[in-house]
Amino acid sequence: NIDEAEVVAFSVPSYACLRRTTLDNHNPVLTDALSLLAENAELSDEDGRGVAFRRAAAVLKALPEPVTGVTQLRGLPCLGGHSLRVIRDILENGASSEVEFTKQSERFKALKVLTDIFGVGAKTAERWIRDGIHSLHQLQESGQTLNRAQQAGVCHYDDLKQPVTKAEADAIGEIVEEAVVSVLPGAQITLIGGFRRGKLTGHDVDFLITHPEEGREVGLMPKVVSWLESQGFLLYQKTTRNSYLEAKDGPARPASNMDRFERCFSIFKLADAEKRGTKQTENTPEDTCRLAAHSQVTDEGPKPASGHRRWRAVRVDLVVSPISQFAFALLGWTGSKLFERELRRWAGHEKAMSLSSHALYDNKQGRYLKATSEEEIFTYLGLEYIPPSERNA
Ligand code: 8DG
Ligand code: MN
Ligand code: MN
């Protein structure tokens, strides 16, 4: 059969950390659809289904060309019946009824809007929806008590929804660099997260901070935060201290994906490009919170904020690591989230090792494996080195 013979069959390894996944996605319609179902599952406390859809989407992201028919997918890993049904629907009918239904559903729309607020997770959104709150406007009318993070999230809702550009990430990088070397000369910052993988936009900017001399980084974060605050760069920050050394379960068994570095979730006040480099002005209340603009938010969407914009709010994550753990922190914080998950699964299931953002433990040898570069960690794991730009699973 000539038709069949002409069809390209694909073959990809089942672990995402064995694949090279660039940002050049040849199947965006299919991967968007599966990612939406993944997101819906995650927001509905169905993490298992969420991961299954994420894995399916990641397999399609790794294909060298567009899929034209389901026969090409024969033998591909991670594509369960449910994902295949969604793919078939799209290939044959141009859309998946399940995806379209989910997208239109009031529940999904409300979960999205509410969890898009910084500081609001699926559990909180769920509770609010049960109380009849489906929008930002309804939330503000409801009189619900918001914690400090959520208040900041509501204040800067529109800004934080706007993707952060690489130029903005670089501008933030210069500020963070200045802060870090001011409080600890010799300290180094590295751009991590999506921007390190070559993404052109992101939902935040992530930085890893270290010092070449072990121990000098201790207590660094509060100093960096104070410096940034004194210069008027922070609209919000929450710092959590390093709890790695005091943790009872020890680094051998990274109990969860959450690591224990000193870290700071923050919202930066980034001046407009032409104003950058000049001194920040004092934060006035109406400056720091644009709540007023949100009282005009209607179902038709927000009205443009009045007045001249001179700055915007940007989410920034800072992490401090001792130099001895730097390579693990770098690998662990570069992402993508699925790539990280797959690395840990590979380490545990195939190599009897425990990988975290702090260390790599060899369960058979009963010892930690030291590394000063990401390349060394891949070698320990028996993996070909995958550069950040190819970790976009
Ligand atoms: P984006 O911001 O452009 O949307 O994408 P991203 O940069 O890939 O996502 P991110 O949510 O900023 O996360 C960046 C990386 O940091 C990602 O690999 C996941 C990882 N990460 C967290 N929280 C934690 C944590 O508590 N521990 C560890 N080890 N990694 C974490 O986001
Ligand atoms: Mn990020
Ligand atoms: Mn982040």
Coordinates of C-alpha atoms and ligand atoms in Angstrom, one line a residue:
N1 CA 0.0 0.0 0.0
I2 CA 1.7 3.2 -1.3
D3 CA -0.1 5.5 1.2
E4 CA 1.1 3.6 4.1
A5 CA 4.6 3.4 2.8
E6 CA 4.8 7.1 2.4
V7 CA 3.8 7.8 5.9
V8 CA 6.7 8.7 8.1
A9 CA 6.6 6.7 11.3
F10 CA 8.3 8.4 14.2
S11 CA 10.4 6.9 17.0
V12 CA 11.4 8.6 20.2
P13 CA 12.7 7.4 23.6
S14 CA 10.2 7.3 26.4
Y15 CA 12.1 9.3 28.9
A16 CA 12.1 13.1 28.1
C17 CA 15.7 13.3 29.4
L18 CA 16.8 11.0 26.5
R19 CA 15.4 13.4 24.0
R20 CA 16.4 16.7 22.6
T21 CA 13.4 19.0 22.7
T22 CA 14.0 22.5 21.2
L23 CA 11.5 25.3 21.1
D24 CA 10.9 24.5 17.5
N25 CA 7.6 22.7 18.0
H26 CA 6.1 21.2 14.8
N27 CA 2.8 20.3 16.4
P28 CA 1.7 23.3 18.4
V29 CA -2.1 22.7 17.8
L30 CA -1.8 19.1 19.2
T31 CA 0.5 20.1 22.1
D32 CA -1.6 23.1 23.1
A33 CA -4.7 20.8 23.2
L34 CA -3.0 18.2 25.4
S35 CA -1.4 20.9 27.6
L36 CA -4.8 22.4 28.2
L37 CA -6.2 19.1 29.4
A38 CA -3.1 18.7 31.5
E39 CA -3.7 22.1 33.1
N40 CA -7.3 21.2 33.7
A41 CA -6.4 18.0 35.4
E42 CA -3.8 19.7 37.6
L43 CA -6.3 22.4 38.6
S44 CA -8.7 19.6 39.5
D45 CA -6.4 17.8 41.8
E46 CA -5.8 15.0 39.3
D47 CA -2.0 15.1 39.1
G48 CA -1.7 11.6 37.7
R49 CA -3.8 12.6 34.7
G50 CA -2.0 15.9 34.5
V51 CA 1.4 14.2 34.1
A52 CA 0.1 11.7 31.6
F53 CA -1.1 14.6 29.3
R54 CA 2.2 16.5 29.9
R55 CA 4.1 13.4 28.8
A56 CA 2.0 12.9 25.7
A57 CA 2.4 16.6 24.8
A58 CA 6.2 16.3 25.3
V59 CA 6.5 13.3 23.0
L60 CA 4.8 15.4 20.2
K61 CA 7.1 18.4 20.9
A62 CA 10.0 16.1 20.2
L63 CA 8.8 15.0 16.7
P64 CA 10.8 16.3 13.7
E65 CA 7.8 17.3 11.6
P66 CA 4.0 17.8 11.8
V67 CA 1.9 14.7 12.4
T68 CA -0.6 14.2 9.6
G69 CA -2.2 10.9 10.6
V70 CA -2.6 8.7 13.6
T71 CA -0.9 5.8 11.9
Q72 CA 2.4 7.7 12.3
L73 CA 2.1 7.5 16.0
R74 CA 2.1 3.8 16.2
G75 CA 4.8 2.6 18.6
L76 CA 5.3 6.1 20.2
P77 CA 5.6 6.0 24.0
C78 CA 3.4 7.9 26.5
L79 CA 0.4 8.2 24.2
G80 CA -2.5 6.6 26.1
G81 CA -6.0 5.9 24.7
H82 CA -7.2 9.3 26.0
S83 CA -4.4 11.3 24.4
L84 CA -4.7 9.4 21.1
R85 CA -8.5 10.1 21.0
V86 CA -7.8 13.8 21.4
I87 CA -5.1 13.7 18.7
R88 CA -7.4 11.8 16.3
D89 CA -10.2 14.2 16.8
I90 CA -8.0 17.1 15.9
L91 CA -6.4 15.4 12.9
E92 CA -9.7 14.3 11.5
N93 CA -12.1 17.0 12.6
G94 CA -9.9 20.0 13.1
A95 CA -10.7 20.2 16.8
S96 CA -11.2 18.0 19.9
S97 CA -14.7 18.2 21.4
E98 CA -13.3 17.5 24.9
V99 CA -10.8 20.3 24.6
E100 CA -13.4 22.8 23.2
F101 CA -15.8 21.8 25.9
T102 CA -13.2 22.2 28.7
K103 CA -12.1 25.6 27.3
Q104 CA -15.7 26.9 27.3
S105 CA -16.6 25.5 30.7
E106 CA -17.3 28.0 33.5
R107 CA -15.4 26.0 36.0
F108 CA -12.2 25.9 33.9
K109 CA -12.5 29.6 33.0
A110 CA -13.0 30.5 36.7
L111 CA -10.1 28.2 37.9
K112 CA -7.9 29.8 35.3
V113 CA -8.7 33.4 36.2
L114 CA -8.4 32.8 39.9
T115 CA -5.2 30.8 39.8
D116 CA -3.7 33.4 37.5
I117 CA -3.7 35.6 40.6
F118 CA -0.2 35.4 42.2
G119 CA -0.5 33.6 45.5
V120 CA -3.7 31.7 44.6
G121 CA -3.5 27.9 44.2
A122 CA -6.0 25.4 42.9
K123 CA -7.3 24.6 46.4
T124 CA -8.1 28.3 47.2
A125 CA -9.7 28.8 43.8
E126 CA -11.9 25.7 44.3
R127 CA -13.1 27.1 47.6
W128 CA -13.9 30.5 46.1
I129 CA -15.7 28.9 43.2
R130 CA -17.9 27.0 45.6
D131 CA -18.7 30.4 47.2
G132 CA -19.8 31.6 43.7
I133 CA -16.7 33.6 42.9
H134 CA -15.8 33.2 39.3
S135 CA -13.9 36.5 38.4
L136 CA -11.5 39.0 39.8
H137 CA -14.4 41.5 40.1
Q138 CA -16.5 39.0 42.1
L139 CA -13.5 38.3 44.3
Q140 CA -13.1 42.0 45.2
E141 CA -16.8 42.4 45.9
S142 CA -16.9 39.2 48.0
G143 CA -15.0 40.6 51.0
Q144 CA -12.9 37.4 51.1
T145 CA -9.8 37.8 53.2
L146 CA -6.7 37.8 51.1
N147 CA -3.2 37.1 52.4
R148 CA -0.3 39.5 51.5
A149 CA 0.7 37.5 48.4
Q150 CA -2.8 37.4 47.1
Q151 CA -3.3 41.2 47.7
A152 CA -0.2 41.8 45.7
G153 CA -1.4 39.4 43.1
V154 CA -4.7 41.3 42.7
C155 CA -2.9 44.6 42.7
H156 CA -0.7 43.7 39.9
Y157 CA -3.0 41.2 38.1
D158 CA -2.8 42.9 34.6
D159 CA 1.0 43.4 34.7
L160 CA 1.7 39.9 35.9
K161 CA -0.5 38.4 33.2
Q162 CA 1.6 40.1 30.5
P163 CA 4.5 37.8 29.4
V164 CA 8.0 39.0 30.5
T165 CA 10.3 39.7 27.5
K166 CA 13.9 38.7 27.3
A167 CA 14.8 42.4 27.3
E168 CA 12.9 42.9 30.6
A169 CA 14.6 39.8 32.0
D170 CA 18.0 41.2 31.1
A171 CA 17.1 44.6 32.7
I172 CA 16.1 42.8 35.9
G173 CA 19.3 40.8 35.7
E174 CA 21.3 44.0 35.8
I175 CA 19.5 45.2 38.9
V176 CA 19.9 41.9 40.7
E177 CA 23.6 41.8 39.7
E178 CA 24.1 45.2 41.2
A179 CA 22.3 44.3 44.4
V180 CA 24.3 41.0 44.7
V181 CA 27.8 42.5 44.2
S182 CA 26.9 45.5 46.4
V183 CA 26.2 43.3 49.4
L184 CA 28.8 40.5 48.6
P185 CA 31.6 41.3 46.2
G186 CA 32.5 38.2 44.1
A187 CA 29.0 36.7 44.3
Q188 CA 27.6 35.5 41.0
I189 CA 24.2 35.4 39.4
T190 CA 23.0 33.1 36.7
L191 CA 19.8 33.3 34.7
I192 CA 17.8 30.1 35.1
G193 CA 14.3 28.8 34.3
G194 CA 12.8 29.3 30.9
F195 CA 15.0 32.1 29.8
R196 CA 18.1 29.9 30.2
R197 CA 16.4 27.4 27.9
G198 CA 16.2 30.1 25.2
K199 CA 12.5 31.1 25.7
L200 CA 11.7 34.6 24.3
T201 CA 9.1 35.2 27.0
G202 CA 8.3 33.9 30.4
H203 CA 5.8 34.2 33.3
D204 CA 8.6 35.3 35.6
V205 CA 12.4 35.7 35.7
D206 CA 14.5 33.2 37.7
F207 CA 18.0 33.7 39.1
L208 CA 20.4 31.5 40.9
I209 CA 22.9 33.2 43.2
T210 CA 26.2 31.7 44.6
H211 CA 29.7 32.7 45.7
P212 CA 32.8 30.8 44.7
E213 CA 33.9 30.4 48.3
E214 CA 31.7 27.9 50.2
G215 CA 29.9 29.5 53.1
R216 CA 30.2 33.1 52.0
E217 CA 26.6 32.8 50.6
V218 CA 25.1 32.2 54.0
G219 CA 22.7 35.0 54.9
L220 CA 23.0 36.6 51.5
M221 CA 19.3 36.7 50.6
P222 CA 18.1 39.0 53.3
K223 CA 20.9 41.4 52.4
V224 CA 20.1 41.3 48.7
V225 CA 16.4 41.9 49.5
S226 CA 17.2 44.8 51.9
W227 CA 19.3 46.4 49.2
L228 CA 16.6 46.0 46.6
E229 CA 13.9 47.3 49.0
S230 CA 16.0 50.4 49.9
Q231 CA 16.3 51.2 46.2
G232 CA 12.6 50.9 45.7
F233 CA 12.8 47.9 43.4
L234 CA 10.4 45.6 45.3
L235 CA 6.6 45.7 45.3
Y236 CA 6.4 42.4 47.2
Q237 CA 8.8 39.8 48.5
K238 CA 8.6 36.7 50.6
T239 CA 11.9 35.1 51.6
T240 CA 12.2 31.5 52.9
R241 CA 15.4 30.5 54.6
N242 CA 17.6 27.6 53.8
S243 CA 16.4 24.5 55.7
Y244 CA 18.6 21.9 54.0
L245 CA 21.1 21.2 56.7
E246 CA 18.6 21.0 59.5
A247 CA 16.2 18.7 57.6
K248 CA 15.7 15.4 59.4
D249 CA 15.2 13.2 56.4
G250 CA 18.5 14.4 55.0
P251 CA 19.5 15.0 51.4
A252 CA 19.6 11.3 50.6
R253 CA 15.8 11.1 50.3
P254 CA 14.5 14.2 48.6
A255 CA 11.0 13.7 49.9
S256 CA 9.4 16.2 47.6
N257 CA 10.2 18.3 44.6
M258 CA 10.3 21.3 46.8
D259 CA 13.9 22.1 47.7
R260 CA 15.2 23.8 50.7
F261 CA 17.4 26.6 49.4
E262 CA 17.2 30.1 50.7
R263 CA 14.8 31.6 48.2
C264 CA 12.7 34.7 47.5
F265 CA 9.4 35.0 45.6
S266 CA 9.1 38.6 44.6
I267 CA 7.4 41.2 42.5
F268 CA 9.8 43.8 41.0
K269 CA 8.9 47.3 40.0
L270 CA 10.6 47.6 36.6
A271 CA 10.9 51.1 35.1
D272 CA 10.0 51.6 31.5
A273 CA 12.9 51.1 29.2
E274 CA 13.6 54.8 28.7
K275 CA 13.5 55.4 32.5
R276 CA 15.8 52.6 33.5
G277 CA 19.0 53.5 35.2
T278 CA 17.5 56.6 36.8
K279 CA 16.7 56.5 40.5
Q280 CA 13.4 54.9 41.5
T281 CA 10.9 57.2 43.0
E282 CA 9.3 56.5 46.4
N283 CA 6.4 54.1 46.2
T284 CA 3.2 55.9 46.9
P285 CA 0.1 53.8 47.8
E286 CA -1.6 54.2 44.5
D287 CA 1.7 53.5 42.8
T288 CA 2.3 50.2 44.5
C289 CA -1.3 49.0 44.1
R290 CA -3.3 49.4 40.9
L291 CA -6.4 48.1 42.6
A292 CA -8.2 51.3 41.5
A293 CA -7.8 50.3 37.9
H294 CA -9.3 46.9 38.7
S295 CA -12.5 48.3 40.0
Q296 CA -13.3 49.0 36.3
V297 CA -12.7 45.3 35.4
T298 CA -15.8 44.0 33.8
D299 CA -16.8 40.8 32.0
E300 CA -15.7 42.5 28.8
G301 CA -12.2 42.7 30.2
P302 CA -10.1 45.4 31.8
K303 CA -10.3 49.0 30.6
P304 CA -6.9 50.5 29.8
A305 CA -5.4 51.9 33.0
S306 CA -5.6 55.7 33.0
G307 CA -2.5 57.9 33.4
H308 CA 1.0 57.4 32.1
R309 CA 2.7 54.2 32.8
R310 CA 6.2 54.6 34.0
W311 CA 6.9 51.1 35.3
R312 CA 5.4 47.6 35.3
A313 CA 5.3 44.7 37.9
V314 CA 7.4 41.6 37.0
R315 CA 7.5 38.3 39.0
V316 CA 11.1 37.4 39.9
D317 CA 12.3 34.2 41.7
L318 CA 15.7 34.3 43.5
V319 CA 17.5 31.2 44.8
V320 CA 20.8 31.1 46.7
S321 CA 22.9 28.0 46.6
P322 CA 26.3 27.1 48.2
I323 CA 28.9 26.5 45.4
S324 CA 29.2 22.8 46.4
Q325 CA 25.5 22.4 45.3
F326 CA 25.6 24.9 42.4
A327 CA 25.6 22.3 39.5
F328 CA 22.6 20.5 41.0
A329 CA 20.8 23.7 41.7
L330 CA 21.5 24.9 38.1
L331 CA 20.2 21.6 36.6
G332 CA 17.2 21.5 38.9
W333 CA 16.1 25.1 38.3
T334 CA 16.6 25.3 34.5
G335 CA 13.6 23.1 33.8
S336 CA 11.4 22.4 32.0
K337 CA 9.3 21.0 34.8
L338 CA 8.7 17.8 32.9
F339 CA 12.3 17.5 32.0
E340 CA 13.2 17.7 35.7
R341 CA 10.6 15.2 36.6
E342 CA 11.9 12.8 34.0
L343 CA 15.5 13.2 35.1
R344 CA 14.5 12.3 38.7
R345 CA 12.5 9.3 37.4
W346 CA 15.4 8.1 35.3
A347 CA 17.8 8.5 38.2
G348 CA 15.5 6.5 40.6
H349 CA 14.1 3.8 38.3
E350 CA 17.0 3.2 35.9
K351 CA 20.1 4.1 38.0
A352 CA 19.0 3.6 41.7
M353 CA 20.1 7.1 42.4
S354 CA 18.3 10.0 44.0
L355 CA 18.6 13.3 42.2
S356 CA 17.5 16.6 43.8
S357 CA 18.5 20.3 43.3
H358 CA 21.0 19.8 46.2
A359 CA 22.7 16.5 45.4
L360 CA 22.9 13.1 43.7
Y361 CA 22.9 10.1 45.9
D362 CA 24.0 6.6 44.7
N363 CA 21.8 4.2 46.6
K364 CA 24.0 1.2 45.6
Q365 CA 27.3 2.7 46.6
G366 CA 25.6 4.5 49.6
R367 CA 27.3 7.8 48.9
Y368 CA 26.9 11.2 47.4
L369 CA 28.4 11.9 44.0
K370 CA 30.0 15.3 43.8
A371 CA 29.7 17.5 40.7
T372 CA 30.9 20.9 39.6
S373 CA 29.1 21.0 36.3
E374 CA 25.8 19.8 34.7
E375 CA 27.8 17.7 32.3
E376 CA 29.2 15.6 35.2
I377 CA 25.7 15.0 36.5
F378 CA 24.5 13.7 33.1
T379 CA 27.6 11.5 33.0
Y380 CA 26.9 10.0 36.5
L381 CA 23.3 9.3 35.3
G382 CA 24.6 7.6 32.1
L383 CA 22.9 10.2 29.9
E384 CA 24.2 12.0 26.9
Y385 CA 24.5 15.7 27.8
I386 CA 21.4 17.7 26.8
P387 CA 22.0 21.5 26.7
P388 CA 19.4 23.9 28.2
S389 CA 18.0 24.8 24.8
E390 CA 17.1 21.2 24.2
R391 CA 15.4 20.7 27.6
N392 CA 12.1 22.2 26.5
A393 CA 10.1 19.1 27.0
Ligands
8DG1 P1 8.2 30.3 32.7 O1 8.6 31.0 34.0 O2 8.8 30.9 31.5 O3 6.7 30.2 32.6 O4 8.8 28.8 32.7 P2 9.9 28.2 33.7 O5 10.9 29.2 34.0 O6 10.3 26.9 33.1 O7 9.0 27.9 35.0 P3 9.1 28.3 36.5 O8 7.8 28.0 37.1 O9 9.7 29.7 36.6 O10 10.2 27.3 37.1 C1 11.5 27.3 36.7 C2 12.2 26.0 37.2 O11 12.2 26.0 38.6 C3 11.4 24.7 36.8 O12 12.3 23.8 36.4 C4 10.8 24.3 38.1 C5 11.7 24.8 39.1 N1 11.1 25.0 40.4 C6 10.1 25.8 40.9 N2 9.9 25.6 42.2 C7 10.9 24.8 42.6 C8 11.2 24.2 43.8 O13 10.6 24.5 44.9 N3 12.3 23.4 43.9 C9 13.0 23.0 42.7 N4 14.0 22.2 42.8 N5 12.7 23.5 41.6 C10 11.6 24.4 41.5 O14 9.5 26.5 40.1
MN2 MN 10.4 31.0 35.1
MN3 MN 9.9 30.7 38.7

